[in-house]
CSV table of N, CA, C and O in Angstrom, one decimal:
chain,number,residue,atom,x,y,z
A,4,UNK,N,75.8,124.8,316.7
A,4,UNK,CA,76.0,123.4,316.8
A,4,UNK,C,77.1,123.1,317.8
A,4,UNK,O,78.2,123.6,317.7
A,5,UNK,N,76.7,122.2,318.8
A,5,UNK,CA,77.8,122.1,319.9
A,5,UNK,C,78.2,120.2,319.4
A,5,UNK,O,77.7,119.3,318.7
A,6,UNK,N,79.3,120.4,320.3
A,6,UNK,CA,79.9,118.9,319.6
A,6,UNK,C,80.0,118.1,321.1
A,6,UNK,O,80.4,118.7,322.1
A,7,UNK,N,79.6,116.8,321.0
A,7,UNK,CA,79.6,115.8,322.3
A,7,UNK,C,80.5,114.7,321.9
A,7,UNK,O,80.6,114.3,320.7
A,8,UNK,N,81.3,114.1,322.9
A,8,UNK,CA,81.4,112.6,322.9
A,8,UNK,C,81.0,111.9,323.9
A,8,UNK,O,81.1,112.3,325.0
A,9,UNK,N,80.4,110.9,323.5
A,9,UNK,CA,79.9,110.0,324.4
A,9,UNK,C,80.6,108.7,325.2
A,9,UNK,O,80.7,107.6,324.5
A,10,UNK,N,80.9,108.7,325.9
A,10,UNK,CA,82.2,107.7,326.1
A,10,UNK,C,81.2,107.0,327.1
A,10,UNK,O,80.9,107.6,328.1
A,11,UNK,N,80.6,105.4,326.8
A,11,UNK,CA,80.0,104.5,327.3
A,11,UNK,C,80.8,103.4,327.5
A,11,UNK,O,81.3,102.5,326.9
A,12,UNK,N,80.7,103.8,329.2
A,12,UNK,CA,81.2,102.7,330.0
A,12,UNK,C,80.2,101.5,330.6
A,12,UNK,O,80.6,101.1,331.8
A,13,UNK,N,79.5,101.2,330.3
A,13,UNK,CA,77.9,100.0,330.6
A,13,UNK,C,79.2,98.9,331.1
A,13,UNK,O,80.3,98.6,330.7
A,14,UNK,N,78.2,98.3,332.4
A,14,UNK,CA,78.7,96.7,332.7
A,14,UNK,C,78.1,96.0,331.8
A,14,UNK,O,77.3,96.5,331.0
A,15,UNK,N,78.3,94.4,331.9
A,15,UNK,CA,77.6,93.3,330.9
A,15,UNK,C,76.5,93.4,331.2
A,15,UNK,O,75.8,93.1,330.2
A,16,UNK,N,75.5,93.8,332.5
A,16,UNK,CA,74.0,93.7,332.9
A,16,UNK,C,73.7,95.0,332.7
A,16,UNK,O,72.5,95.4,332.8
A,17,UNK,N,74.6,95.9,332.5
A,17,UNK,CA,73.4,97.4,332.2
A,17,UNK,C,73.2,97.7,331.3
A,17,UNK,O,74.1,98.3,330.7
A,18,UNK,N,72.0,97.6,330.7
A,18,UNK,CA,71.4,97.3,329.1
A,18,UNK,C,71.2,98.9,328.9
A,18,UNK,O,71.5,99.4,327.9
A,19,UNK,N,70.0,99.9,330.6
A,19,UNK,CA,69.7,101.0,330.5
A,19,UNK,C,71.1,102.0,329.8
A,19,UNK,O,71.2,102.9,329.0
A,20,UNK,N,72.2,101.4,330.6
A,20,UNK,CA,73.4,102.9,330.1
A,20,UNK,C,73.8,102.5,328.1
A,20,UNK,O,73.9,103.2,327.2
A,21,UNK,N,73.8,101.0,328.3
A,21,UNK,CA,74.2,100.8,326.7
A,21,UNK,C,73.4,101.4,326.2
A,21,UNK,O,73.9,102.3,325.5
A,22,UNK,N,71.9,101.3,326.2
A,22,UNK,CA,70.9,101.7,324.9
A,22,UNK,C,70.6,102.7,325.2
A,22,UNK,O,69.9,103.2,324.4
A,23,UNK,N,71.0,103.8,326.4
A,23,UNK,CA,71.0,104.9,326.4
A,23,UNK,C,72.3,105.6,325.5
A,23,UNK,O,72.2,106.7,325.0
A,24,UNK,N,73.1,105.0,325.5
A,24,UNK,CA,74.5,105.8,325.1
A,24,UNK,C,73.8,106.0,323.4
A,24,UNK,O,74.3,106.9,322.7
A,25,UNK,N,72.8,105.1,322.7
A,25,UNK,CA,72.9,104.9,321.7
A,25,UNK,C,71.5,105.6,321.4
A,25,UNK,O,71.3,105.9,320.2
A,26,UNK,N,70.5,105.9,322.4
A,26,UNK,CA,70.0,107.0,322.3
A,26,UNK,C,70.4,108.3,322.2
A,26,UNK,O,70.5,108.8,321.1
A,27,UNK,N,70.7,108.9,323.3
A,27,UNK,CA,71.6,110.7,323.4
A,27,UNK,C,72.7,110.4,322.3
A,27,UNK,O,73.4,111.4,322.3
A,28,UNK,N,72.9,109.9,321.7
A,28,UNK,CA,73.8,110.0,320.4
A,28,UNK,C,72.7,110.7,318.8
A,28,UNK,O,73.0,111.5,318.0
A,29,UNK,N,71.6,110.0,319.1
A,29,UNK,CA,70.6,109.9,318.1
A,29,UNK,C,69.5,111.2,318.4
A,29,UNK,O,68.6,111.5,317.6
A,30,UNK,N,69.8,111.7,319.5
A,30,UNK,CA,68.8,112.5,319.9
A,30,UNK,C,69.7,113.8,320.0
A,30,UNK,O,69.1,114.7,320.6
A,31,UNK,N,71.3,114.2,319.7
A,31,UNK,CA,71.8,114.7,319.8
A,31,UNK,C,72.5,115.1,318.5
A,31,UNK,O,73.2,116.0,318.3
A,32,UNK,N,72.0,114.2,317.6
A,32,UNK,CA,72.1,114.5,316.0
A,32,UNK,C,71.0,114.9,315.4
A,32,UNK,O,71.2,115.6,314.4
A,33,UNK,N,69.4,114.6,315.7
A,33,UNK,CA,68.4,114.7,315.4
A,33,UNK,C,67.8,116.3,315.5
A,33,UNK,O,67.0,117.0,314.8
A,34,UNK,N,68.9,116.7,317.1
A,34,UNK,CA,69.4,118.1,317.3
A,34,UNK,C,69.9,119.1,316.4
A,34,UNK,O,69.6,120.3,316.3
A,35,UNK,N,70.8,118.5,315.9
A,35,UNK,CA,71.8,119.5,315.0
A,35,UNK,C,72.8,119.7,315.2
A,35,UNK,O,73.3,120.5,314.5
A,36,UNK,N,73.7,118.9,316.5
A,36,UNK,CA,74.6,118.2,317.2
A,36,UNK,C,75.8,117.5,316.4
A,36,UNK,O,75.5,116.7,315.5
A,37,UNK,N,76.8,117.6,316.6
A,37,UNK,CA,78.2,116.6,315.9
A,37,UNK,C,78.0,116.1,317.2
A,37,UNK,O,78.0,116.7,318.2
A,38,UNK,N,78.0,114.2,316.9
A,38,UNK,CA,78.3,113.9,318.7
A,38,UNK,C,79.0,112.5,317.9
A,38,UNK,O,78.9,112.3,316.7
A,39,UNK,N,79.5,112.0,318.5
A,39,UNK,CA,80.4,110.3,318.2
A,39,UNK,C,80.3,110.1,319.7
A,39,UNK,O,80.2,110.8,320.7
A,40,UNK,N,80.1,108.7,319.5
A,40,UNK,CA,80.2,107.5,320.6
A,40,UNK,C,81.0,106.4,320.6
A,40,UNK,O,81.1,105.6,319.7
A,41,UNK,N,81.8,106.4,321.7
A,41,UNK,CA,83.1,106.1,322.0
A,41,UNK,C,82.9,104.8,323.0
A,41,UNK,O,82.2,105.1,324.0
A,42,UNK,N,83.4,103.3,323.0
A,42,UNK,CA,82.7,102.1,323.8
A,42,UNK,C,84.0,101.9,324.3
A,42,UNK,O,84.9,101.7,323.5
A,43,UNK,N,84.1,101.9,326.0
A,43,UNK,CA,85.8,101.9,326.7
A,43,UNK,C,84.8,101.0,327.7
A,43,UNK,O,83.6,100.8,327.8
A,44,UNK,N,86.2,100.6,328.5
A,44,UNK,CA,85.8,100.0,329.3
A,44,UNK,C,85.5,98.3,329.2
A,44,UNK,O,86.1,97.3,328.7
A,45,UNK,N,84.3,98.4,329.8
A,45,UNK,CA,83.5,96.7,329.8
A,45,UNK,C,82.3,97.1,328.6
A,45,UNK,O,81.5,96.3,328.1
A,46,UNK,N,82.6,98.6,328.4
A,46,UNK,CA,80.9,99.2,327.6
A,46,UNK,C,81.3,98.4,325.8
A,46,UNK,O,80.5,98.1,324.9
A,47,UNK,N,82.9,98.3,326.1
A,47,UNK,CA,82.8,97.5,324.5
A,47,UNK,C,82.3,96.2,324.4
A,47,UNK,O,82.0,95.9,323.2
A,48,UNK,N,82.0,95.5,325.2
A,48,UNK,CA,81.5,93.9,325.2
A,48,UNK,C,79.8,94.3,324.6
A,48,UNK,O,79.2,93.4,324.1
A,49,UNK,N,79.4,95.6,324.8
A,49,UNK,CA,77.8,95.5,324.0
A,49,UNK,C,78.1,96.2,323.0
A,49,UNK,O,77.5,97.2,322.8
A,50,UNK,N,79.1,95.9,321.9
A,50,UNK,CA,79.4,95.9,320.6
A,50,UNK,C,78.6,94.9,319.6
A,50,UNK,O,77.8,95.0,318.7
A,51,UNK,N,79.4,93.8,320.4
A,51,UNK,CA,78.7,92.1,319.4
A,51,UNK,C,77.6,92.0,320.2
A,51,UNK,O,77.5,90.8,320.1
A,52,UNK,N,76.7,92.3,320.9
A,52,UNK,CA,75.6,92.1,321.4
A,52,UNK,C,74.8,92.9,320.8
A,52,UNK,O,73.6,92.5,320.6
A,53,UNK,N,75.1,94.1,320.2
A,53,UNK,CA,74.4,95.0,319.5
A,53,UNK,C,74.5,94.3,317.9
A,53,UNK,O,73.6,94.0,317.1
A,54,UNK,N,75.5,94.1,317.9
A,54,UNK,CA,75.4,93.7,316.2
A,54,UNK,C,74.7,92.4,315.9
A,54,UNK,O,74.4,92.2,314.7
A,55,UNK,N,74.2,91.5,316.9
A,55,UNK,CA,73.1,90.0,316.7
A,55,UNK,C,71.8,90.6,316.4
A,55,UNK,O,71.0,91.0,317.3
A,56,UNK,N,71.6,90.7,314.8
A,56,UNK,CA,69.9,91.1,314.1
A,56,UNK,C,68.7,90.6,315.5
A,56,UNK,O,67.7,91.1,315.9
A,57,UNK,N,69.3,89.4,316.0
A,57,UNK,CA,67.9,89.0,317.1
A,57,UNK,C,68.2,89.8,318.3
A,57,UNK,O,67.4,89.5,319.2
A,58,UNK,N,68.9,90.8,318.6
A,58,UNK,CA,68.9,91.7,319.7
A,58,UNK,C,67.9,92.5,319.6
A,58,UNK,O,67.6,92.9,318.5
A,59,UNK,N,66.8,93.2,321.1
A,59,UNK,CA,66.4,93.5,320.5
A,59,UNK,C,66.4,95.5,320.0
A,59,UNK,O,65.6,96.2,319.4
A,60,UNK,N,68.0,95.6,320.6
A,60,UNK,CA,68.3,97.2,319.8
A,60,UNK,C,68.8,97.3,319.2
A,60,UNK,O,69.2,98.4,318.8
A,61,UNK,N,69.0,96.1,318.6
A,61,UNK,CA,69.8,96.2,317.2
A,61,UNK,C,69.9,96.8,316.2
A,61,UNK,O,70.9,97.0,315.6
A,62,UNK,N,67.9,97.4,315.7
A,62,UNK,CA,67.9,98.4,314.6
A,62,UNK,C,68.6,99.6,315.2
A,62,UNK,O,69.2,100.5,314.7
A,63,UNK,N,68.4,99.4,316.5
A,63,UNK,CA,68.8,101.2,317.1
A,63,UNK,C,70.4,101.6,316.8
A,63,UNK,O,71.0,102.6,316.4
A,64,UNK,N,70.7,100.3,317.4
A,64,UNK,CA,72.2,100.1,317.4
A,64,UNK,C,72.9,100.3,315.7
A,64,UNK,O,74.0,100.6,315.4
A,65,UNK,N,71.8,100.1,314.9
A,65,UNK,CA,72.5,99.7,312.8
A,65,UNK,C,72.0,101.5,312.6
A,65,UNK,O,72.5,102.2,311.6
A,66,UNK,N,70.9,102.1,313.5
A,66,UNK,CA,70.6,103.0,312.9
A,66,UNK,C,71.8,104.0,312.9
A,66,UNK,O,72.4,104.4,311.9
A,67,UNK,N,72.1,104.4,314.0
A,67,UNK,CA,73.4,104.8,315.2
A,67,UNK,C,74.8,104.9,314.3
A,67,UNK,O,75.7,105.8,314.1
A,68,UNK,N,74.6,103.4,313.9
A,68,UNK,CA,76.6,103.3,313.3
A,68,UNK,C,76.2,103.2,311.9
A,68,UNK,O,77.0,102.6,311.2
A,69,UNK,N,75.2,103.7,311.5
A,69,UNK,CA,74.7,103.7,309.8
A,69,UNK,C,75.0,105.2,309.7
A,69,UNK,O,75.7,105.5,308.8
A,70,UNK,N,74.6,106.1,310.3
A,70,UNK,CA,74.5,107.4,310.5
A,70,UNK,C,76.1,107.8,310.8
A,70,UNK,O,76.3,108.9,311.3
A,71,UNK,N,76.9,107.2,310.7
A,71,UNK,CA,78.1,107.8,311.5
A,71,UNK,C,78.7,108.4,312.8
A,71,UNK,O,79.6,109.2,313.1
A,72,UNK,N,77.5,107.5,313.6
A,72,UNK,CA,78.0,108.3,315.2
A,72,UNK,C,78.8,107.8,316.0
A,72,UNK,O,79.3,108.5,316.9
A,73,UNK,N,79.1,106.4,315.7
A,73,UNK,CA,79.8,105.6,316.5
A,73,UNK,C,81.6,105.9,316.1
A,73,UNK,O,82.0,105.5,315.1
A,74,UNK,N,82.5,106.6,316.8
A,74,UNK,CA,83.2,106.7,316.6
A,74,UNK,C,84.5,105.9,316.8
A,74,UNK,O,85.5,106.3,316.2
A,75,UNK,N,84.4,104.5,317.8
A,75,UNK,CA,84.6,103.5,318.2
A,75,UNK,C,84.9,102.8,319.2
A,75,UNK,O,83.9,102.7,320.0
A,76,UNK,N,86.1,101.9,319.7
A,76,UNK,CA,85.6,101.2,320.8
A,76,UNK,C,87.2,100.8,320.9
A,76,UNK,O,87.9,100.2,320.1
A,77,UNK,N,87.6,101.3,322.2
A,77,UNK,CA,89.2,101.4,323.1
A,77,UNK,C,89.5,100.1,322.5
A,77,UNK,O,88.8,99.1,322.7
A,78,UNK,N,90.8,100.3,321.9
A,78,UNK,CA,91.2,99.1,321.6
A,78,UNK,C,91.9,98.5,322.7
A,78,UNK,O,92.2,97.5,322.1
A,79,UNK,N,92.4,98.4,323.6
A,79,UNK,CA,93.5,98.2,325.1
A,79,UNK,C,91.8,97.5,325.5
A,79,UNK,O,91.9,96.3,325.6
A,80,UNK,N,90.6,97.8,325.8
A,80,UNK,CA,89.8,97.5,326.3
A,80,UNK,C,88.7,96.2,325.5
A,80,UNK,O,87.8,95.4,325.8
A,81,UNK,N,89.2,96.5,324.8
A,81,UNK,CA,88.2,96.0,323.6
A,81,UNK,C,89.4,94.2,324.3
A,81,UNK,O,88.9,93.3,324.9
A,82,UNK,N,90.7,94.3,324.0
A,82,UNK,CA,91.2,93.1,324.2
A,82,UNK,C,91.2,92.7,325.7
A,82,UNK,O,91.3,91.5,326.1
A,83,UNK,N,91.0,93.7,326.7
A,83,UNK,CA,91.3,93.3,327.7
A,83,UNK,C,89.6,92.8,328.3
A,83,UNK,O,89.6,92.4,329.5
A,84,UNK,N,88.5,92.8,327.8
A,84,UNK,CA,87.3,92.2,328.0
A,84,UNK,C,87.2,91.3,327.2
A,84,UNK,O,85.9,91.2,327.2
A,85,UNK,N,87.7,90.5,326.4
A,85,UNK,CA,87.6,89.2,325.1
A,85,UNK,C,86.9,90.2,324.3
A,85,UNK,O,86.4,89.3,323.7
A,86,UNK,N,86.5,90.9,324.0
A,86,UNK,CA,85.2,91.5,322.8
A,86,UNK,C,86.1,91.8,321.4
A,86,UNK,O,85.5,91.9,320.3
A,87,UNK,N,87.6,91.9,321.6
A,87,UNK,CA,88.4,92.8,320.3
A,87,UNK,C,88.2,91.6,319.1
A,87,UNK,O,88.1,92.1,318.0
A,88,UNK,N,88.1,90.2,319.1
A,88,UNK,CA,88.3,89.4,317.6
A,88,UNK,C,86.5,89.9,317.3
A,88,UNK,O,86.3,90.0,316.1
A,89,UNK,N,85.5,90.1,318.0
A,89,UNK,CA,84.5,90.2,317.5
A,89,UNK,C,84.1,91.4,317.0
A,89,UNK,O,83.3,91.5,316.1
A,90,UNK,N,84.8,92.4,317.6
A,90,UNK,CA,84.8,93.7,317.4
A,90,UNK,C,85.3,94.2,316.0
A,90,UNK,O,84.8,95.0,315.3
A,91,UNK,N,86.4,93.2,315.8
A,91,UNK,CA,87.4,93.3,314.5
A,91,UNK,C,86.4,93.1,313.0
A,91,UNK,O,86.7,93.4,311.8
A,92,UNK,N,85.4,92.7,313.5
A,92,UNK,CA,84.4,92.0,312.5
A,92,UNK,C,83.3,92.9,312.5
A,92,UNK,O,82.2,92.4,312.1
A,93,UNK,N,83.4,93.9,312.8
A,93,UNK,CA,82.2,94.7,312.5
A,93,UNK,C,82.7,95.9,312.0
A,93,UNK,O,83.9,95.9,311.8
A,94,UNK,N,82.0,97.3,311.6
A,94,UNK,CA,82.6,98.1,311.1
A,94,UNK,C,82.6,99.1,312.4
A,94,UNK,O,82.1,100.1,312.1
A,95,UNK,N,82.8,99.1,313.2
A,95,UNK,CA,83.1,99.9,314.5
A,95,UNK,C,84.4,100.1,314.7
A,95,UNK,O,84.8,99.1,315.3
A,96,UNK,N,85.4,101.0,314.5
A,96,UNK,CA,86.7,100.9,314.6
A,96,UNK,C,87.3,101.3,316.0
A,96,UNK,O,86.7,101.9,316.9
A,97,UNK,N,88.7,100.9,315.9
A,97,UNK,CA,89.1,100.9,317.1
A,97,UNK,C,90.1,101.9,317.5
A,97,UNK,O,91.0,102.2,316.7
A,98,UNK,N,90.1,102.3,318.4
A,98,UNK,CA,90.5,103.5,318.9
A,98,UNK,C,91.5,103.4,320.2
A,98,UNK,O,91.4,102.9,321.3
A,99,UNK,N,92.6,104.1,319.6
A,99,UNK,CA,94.0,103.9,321.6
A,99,UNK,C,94.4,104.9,320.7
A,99,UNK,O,95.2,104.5,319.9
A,100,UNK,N,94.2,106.3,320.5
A,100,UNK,CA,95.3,107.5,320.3
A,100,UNK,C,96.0,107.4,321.9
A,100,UNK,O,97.1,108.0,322.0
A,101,UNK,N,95.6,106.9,322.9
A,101,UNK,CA,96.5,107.4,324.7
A,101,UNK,C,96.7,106.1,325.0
A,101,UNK,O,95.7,105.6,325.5
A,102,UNK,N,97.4,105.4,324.8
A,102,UNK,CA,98.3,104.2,325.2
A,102,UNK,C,97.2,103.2,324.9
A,102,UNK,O,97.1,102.2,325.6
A,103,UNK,N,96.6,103.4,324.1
A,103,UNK,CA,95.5,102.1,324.0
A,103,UNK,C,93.9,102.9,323.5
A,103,UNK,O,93.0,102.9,322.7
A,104,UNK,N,94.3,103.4,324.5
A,104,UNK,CA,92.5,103.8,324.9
A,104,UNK,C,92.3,105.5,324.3
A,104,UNK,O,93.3,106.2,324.0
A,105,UNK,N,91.1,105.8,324.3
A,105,UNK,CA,90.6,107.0,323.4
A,105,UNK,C,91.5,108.6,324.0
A,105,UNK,O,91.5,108.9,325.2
A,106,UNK,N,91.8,109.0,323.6
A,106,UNK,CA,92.6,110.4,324.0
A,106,UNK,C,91.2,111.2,324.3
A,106,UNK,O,90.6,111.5,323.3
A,107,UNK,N,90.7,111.5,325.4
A,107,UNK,CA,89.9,112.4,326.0
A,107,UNK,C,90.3,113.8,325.7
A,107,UNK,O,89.5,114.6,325.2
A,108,UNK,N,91.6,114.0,326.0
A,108,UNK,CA,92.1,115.3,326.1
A,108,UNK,C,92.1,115.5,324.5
A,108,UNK,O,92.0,116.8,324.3
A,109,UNK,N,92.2,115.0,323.7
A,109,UNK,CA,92.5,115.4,322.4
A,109,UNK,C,91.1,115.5,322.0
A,109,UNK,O,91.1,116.2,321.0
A,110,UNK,N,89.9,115.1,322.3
A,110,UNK,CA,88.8,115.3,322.1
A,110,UNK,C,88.0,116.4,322.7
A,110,UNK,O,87.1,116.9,322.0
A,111,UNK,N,88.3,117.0,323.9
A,111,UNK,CA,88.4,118.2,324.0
A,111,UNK,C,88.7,119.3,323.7
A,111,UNK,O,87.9,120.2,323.5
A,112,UNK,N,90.1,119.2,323.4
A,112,UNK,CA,91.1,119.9,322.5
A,112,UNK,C,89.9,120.3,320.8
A,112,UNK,O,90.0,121.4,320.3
A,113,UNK,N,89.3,119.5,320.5
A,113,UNK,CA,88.6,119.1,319.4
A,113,UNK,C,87.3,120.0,319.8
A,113,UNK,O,86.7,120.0,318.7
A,114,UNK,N,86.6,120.6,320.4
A,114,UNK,CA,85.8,121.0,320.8
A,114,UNK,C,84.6,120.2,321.6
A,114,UNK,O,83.5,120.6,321.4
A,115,UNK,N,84.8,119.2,322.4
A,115,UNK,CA,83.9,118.1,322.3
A,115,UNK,C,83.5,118.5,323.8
A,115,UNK,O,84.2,119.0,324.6
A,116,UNK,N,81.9,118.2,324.1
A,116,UNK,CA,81.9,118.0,325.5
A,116,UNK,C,82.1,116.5,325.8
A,116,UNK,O,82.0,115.6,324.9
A,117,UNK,N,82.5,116.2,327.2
A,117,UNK,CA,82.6,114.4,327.3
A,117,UNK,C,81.1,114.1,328.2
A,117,UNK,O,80.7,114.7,329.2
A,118,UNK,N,80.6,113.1,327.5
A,118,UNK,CA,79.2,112.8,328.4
A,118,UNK,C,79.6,111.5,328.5
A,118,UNK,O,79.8,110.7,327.5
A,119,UNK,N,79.7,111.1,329.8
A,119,UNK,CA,80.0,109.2,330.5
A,119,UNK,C,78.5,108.5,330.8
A,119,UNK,O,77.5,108.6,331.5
A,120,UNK,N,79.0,107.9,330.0
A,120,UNK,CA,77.3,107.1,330.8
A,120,UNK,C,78.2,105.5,331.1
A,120,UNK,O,77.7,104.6,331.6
């Protein structure tokens, strides 16, 4: 069993890298895989977009952070795109072990490969 993080960086219009980050998560446990997905950047703003029942990846997105892959979403990022009061409201937690934002190196350190979408 090899271990991944997925650290999804999607702009507000790239729906392919979001619902991909939330695939290779799912397709990487279904594996036999330890993998967490990690939302930095602008990629945290498709948090609350994911979490609206009328989206339509939403099951994908409940399947995802039901199963425990979602590891969470840069908090320094999460405020610096407006997304952190909505963020706060879901069960996706928030993550700055490196001045805010996710400690890479410590995830490595961890055995992790890093995969960016």
């Amino acid at each position: 069993m090899a271990k991944f993080a997925i650290v999804a960086q999607p702009q507000k219009t790239d729906m392919g890298r979001a619902v991909h980050s939330l695939l290779y998560a799912r397709q990487l446990k279904d594996g036999g895989h330890d993998v967490q997905v990690y939302y930095d950047g602008e990629g945290t703003t498709w948090i609350p977009r994911f979490e609206d029942p009328a989206f339509k990846y939403h099951d994908l997105y409940r399947g995802v952070l039901d199963a425990g892959l979602i590891g969470g979403a840069c908090e320094y990022c999460s405020g610096a795109f407006g997304a952190k009061d909505a963020i706060a409201r879901t069960e996706v937690p928030f993550v700055g072990d490196y001045n805010g934002h996710p400690d890479l190196a410590k995830m490595v350190a961890d055995g992790r490969t890093i995969i960016t979408v």
